[in-house]
Amino acid sequence: MPAEHPDPLRRWWWRTPLAARLLPAVALLTATGAGALSALPAGSQDVATPPPPRAPVDYVAPTTTTAVTTT
């Protein structure tokens, strides 16, 4: 059972100023936009320019293991 009858709540909602009713939506959009902006790469990085080539790596020859056989 609700604490108040829905009609007074409905009247209260529509008498509330529009800015107060839109505040939760604006806060959600602002937080989402801030999160999206923080995920973008920094402006100083040029995405079109590929990174410089890496130095070659000397790989170690793979080792093989043999099972010890007992007779």
JSON list of C-alpha atoms in Angstrom, two decimals:
[
{"chain": "A", "resi": 1, "resn": "MET", "atom": "CA", "xyz": [0.00, 0.00, 0.00]},
{"chain": "A", "resi": 2, "resn": "PRO", "atom": "CA", "xyz": [1.56, 3.36, -0.99]},
{"chain": "A", "resi": 3, "resn": "ALA", "atom": "CA", "xyz": [2.26, 5.96, 1.65]},
{"chain": "A", "resi": 4, "resn": "GLU", "atom": "CA", "xyz": [0.25, 8.56, -0.25]},
{"chain": "A", "resi": 5, "resn": "HIS", "atom": "CA", "xyz": [-2.56, 8.26, -2.71]},
{"chain": "A", "resi": 6, "resn": "PRO", "atom": "CA", "xyz": [-1.24, 8.54, -6.29]},
{"chain": "A", "resi": 7, "resn": "ASP", "atom": "CA", "xyz": [-3.36, 11.62, -7.11]},
{"chain": "A", "resi": 8, "resn": "PRO", "atom": "CA", "xyz": [-1.58, 13.99, -4.68]},
{"chain": "A", "resi": 9, "resn": "LEU", "atom": "CA", "xyz": [1.76, 12.63, -5.89]},
{"chain": "A", "resi": 10, "resn": "ARG", "atom": "CA", "xyz": [0.74, 13.20, -9.49]},
{"chain": "A", "resi": 11, "resn": "ARG", "atom": "CA", "xyz": [-0.34, 16.78, -8.74]},
{"chain": "A", "resi": 12, "resn": "TRP", "atom": "CA", "xyz": [2.90, 17.39, -6.86]},
{"chain": "A", "resi": 13, "resn": "TRP", "atom": "CA", "xyz": [4.93, 16.11, -9.82]},
{"chain": "A", "resi": 14, "resn": "TRP", "atom": "CA", "xyz": [3.26, 18.39, -12.34]},
{"chain": "A", "resi": 15, "resn": "ARG", "atom": "CA", "xyz": [3.45, 21.43, -10.03]},
{"chain": "A", "resi": 16, "resn": "THR", "atom": "CA", "xyz": [7.20, 20.89, -9.59]},
{"chain": "A", "resi": 17, "resn": "PRO", "atom": "CA", "xyz": [9.26, 23.24, -11.78]},
{"chain": "A", "resi": 18, "resn": "LEU", "atom": "CA", "xyz": [10.49, 21.74, -15.04]},
{"chain": "A", "resi": 19, "resn": "ALA", "atom": "CA", "xyz": [14.14, 22.26, -14.09]},
{"chain": "A", "resi": 20, "resn": "ALA", "atom": "CA", "xyz": [13.70, 20.14, -10.95]},
{"chain": "A", "resi": 21, "resn": "ARG", "atom": "CA", "xyz": [11.98, 17.39, -12.92]},
{"chain": "A", "resi": 22, "resn": "LEU", "atom": "CA", "xyz": [14.75, 17.30, -15.52]},
{"chain": "A", "resi": 23, "resn": "LEU", "atom": "CA", "xyz": [17.61, 17.36, -12.99]},
{"chain": "A", "resi": 24, "resn": "PRO", "atom": "CA", "xyz": [18.02, 13.54, -12.71]},
{"chain": "A", "resi": 25, "resn": "ALA", "atom": "CA", "xyz": [18.15, 13.13, -16.49]},
{"chain": "A", "resi": 26, "resn": "VAL", "atom": "CA", "xyz": [20.67, 15.95, -16.86]},
{"chain": "A", "resi": 27, "resn": "ALA", "atom": "CA", "xyz": [22.85, 14.49, -14.11]},
{"chain": "A", "resi": 28, "resn": "LEU", "atom": "CA", "xyz": [22.80, 11.06, -15.79]},
{"chain": "A", "resi": 29, "resn": "LEU", "atom": "CA", "xyz": [23.69, 12.49, -19.20]},
{"chain": "A", "resi": 30, "resn": "THR", "atom": "CA", "xyz": [26.48, 14.60, -17.71]},
{"chain": "A", "resi": 31, "resn": "ALA", "atom": "CA", "xyz": [28.02, 11.63, -15.92]},
{"chain": "A", "resi": 32, "resn": "THR", "atom": "CA", "xyz": [27.75, 9.48, -19.05]},
{"chain": "A", "resi": 33, "resn": "GLY", "atom": "CA", "xyz": [29.36, 12.18, -21.18]},
{"chain": "A", "resi": 34, "resn": "ALA", "atom": "CA", "xyz": [32.18, 12.66, -18.69]},
{"chain": "A", "resi": 35, "resn": "GLY", "atom": "CA", "xyz": [32.87, 8.94, -18.69]},
{"chain": "A", "resi": 36, "resn": "ALA", "atom": "CA", "xyz": [32.89, 8.81, -22.48]},
{"chain": "A", "resi": 37, "resn": "LEU", "atom": "CA", "xyz": [35.25, 11.78, -22.71]},
{"chain": "A", "resi": 38, "resn": "SER", "atom": "CA", "xyz": [37.68, 10.28, -20.21]},
{"chain": "A", "resi": 39, "resn": "ALA", "atom": "CA", "xyz": [37.83, 7.08, -22.28]},
{"chain": "A", "resi": 40, "resn": "LEU", "atom": "CA", "xyz": [38.96, 8.93, -25.41]},
{"chain": "A", "resi": 41, "resn": "PRO", "atom": "CA", "xyz": [42.67, 9.09, -26.24]},
{"chain": "A", "resi": 42, "resn": "ALA", "atom": "CA", "xyz": [44.56, 12.25, -25.36]},
{"chain": "A", "resi": 43, "resn": "GLY", "atom": "CA", "xyz": [44.43, 15.03, -27.95]},
{"chain": "A", "resi": 44, "resn": "SER", "atom": "CA", "xyz": [48.20, 15.06, -28.40]},
{"chain": "A", "resi": 45, "resn": "GLN", "atom": "CA", "xyz": [48.19, 11.59, -29.93]},
{"chain": "A", "resi": 46, "resn": "ASP", "atom": "CA", "xyz": [47.93, 11.54, -33.71]},
{"chain": "A", "resi": 47, "resn": "VAL", "atom": "CA", "xyz": [45.81, 8.51, -34.54]},
{"chain": "A", "resi": 48, "resn": "ALA", "atom": "CA", "xyz": [46.61, 8.62, -38.27]},
{"chain": "A", "resi": 49, "resn": "THR", "atom": "CA", "xyz": [50.38, 8.26, -37.69]},
{"chain": "A", "resi": 50, "resn": "PRO", "atom": "CA", "xyz": [51.42, 4.68, -36.99]},
{"chain": "A", "resi": 51, "resn": "PRO", "atom": "CA", "xyz": [53.70, 4.05, -34.02]},
{"chain": "A", "resi": 52, "resn": "PRO", "atom": "CA", "xyz": [57.41, 3.62, -34.73]},
{"chain": "A", "resi": 53, "resn": "PRO", "atom": "CA", "xyz": [58.56, 0.04, -35.41]},
{"chain": "A", "resi": 54, "resn": "ARG", "atom": "CA", "xyz": [59.75, -1.93, -32.42]},
{"chain": "A", "resi": 55, "resn": "ALA", "atom": "CA", "xyz": [63.29, -3.16, -32.10]},
{"chain": "A", "resi": 56, "resn": "PRO", "atom": "CA", "xyz": [63.74, -6.83, -33.10]},
{"chain": "A", "resi": 57, "resn": "VAL", "atom": "CA", "xyz": [63.75, -9.33, -30.29]},
{"chain": "A", "resi": 58, "resn": "ASP", "atom": "CA", "xyz": [66.24, -12.18, -30.07]},
{"chain": "A", "resi": 59, "resn": "TYR", "atom": "CA", "xyz": [64.17, -15.19, -29.27]},
{"chain": "A", "resi": 60, "resn": "VAL", "atom": "CA", "xyz": [65.53, -18.05, -27.22]},
{"chain": "A", "resi": 61, "resn": "ALA", "atom": "CA", "xyz": [65.48, -21.39, -28.96]},
{"chain": "A", "resi": 62, "resn": "PRO", "atom": "CA", "xyz": [62.63, -23.51, -27.67]},
{"chain": "A", "resi": 63, "resn": "THR", "atom": "CA", "xyz": [63.60, -26.21, -25.23]},
{"chain": "A", "resi": 64, "resn": "THR", "atom": "CA", "xyz": [62.32, -29.72, -25.48]},
{"chain": "A", "resi": 65, "resn": "THR", "atom": "CA", "xyz": [61.63, -31.91, -22.54]},
{"chain": "A", "resi": 66, "resn": "THR", "atom": "CA", "xyz": [61.99, -35.62, -22.72]},
{"chain": "A", "resi": 67, "resn": "ALA", "atom": "CA", "xyz": [60.39, -37.99, -20.33]},
{"chain": "A", "resi": 68, "resn": "VAL", "atom": "CA", "xyz": [62.80, -39.90, -18.14]},
{"chain": "A", "resi": 69, "resn": "THR", "atom": "CA", "xyz": [62.34, -43.59, -18.77]},
{"chain": "A", "resi": 70, "resn": "THR", "atom": "CA", "xyz": [63.07, -46.07, -16.03]},
{"chain": "A", "resi": 71, "resn": "THR", "atom": "CA", "xyz": [63.51, -49.73, -16.67]}
]
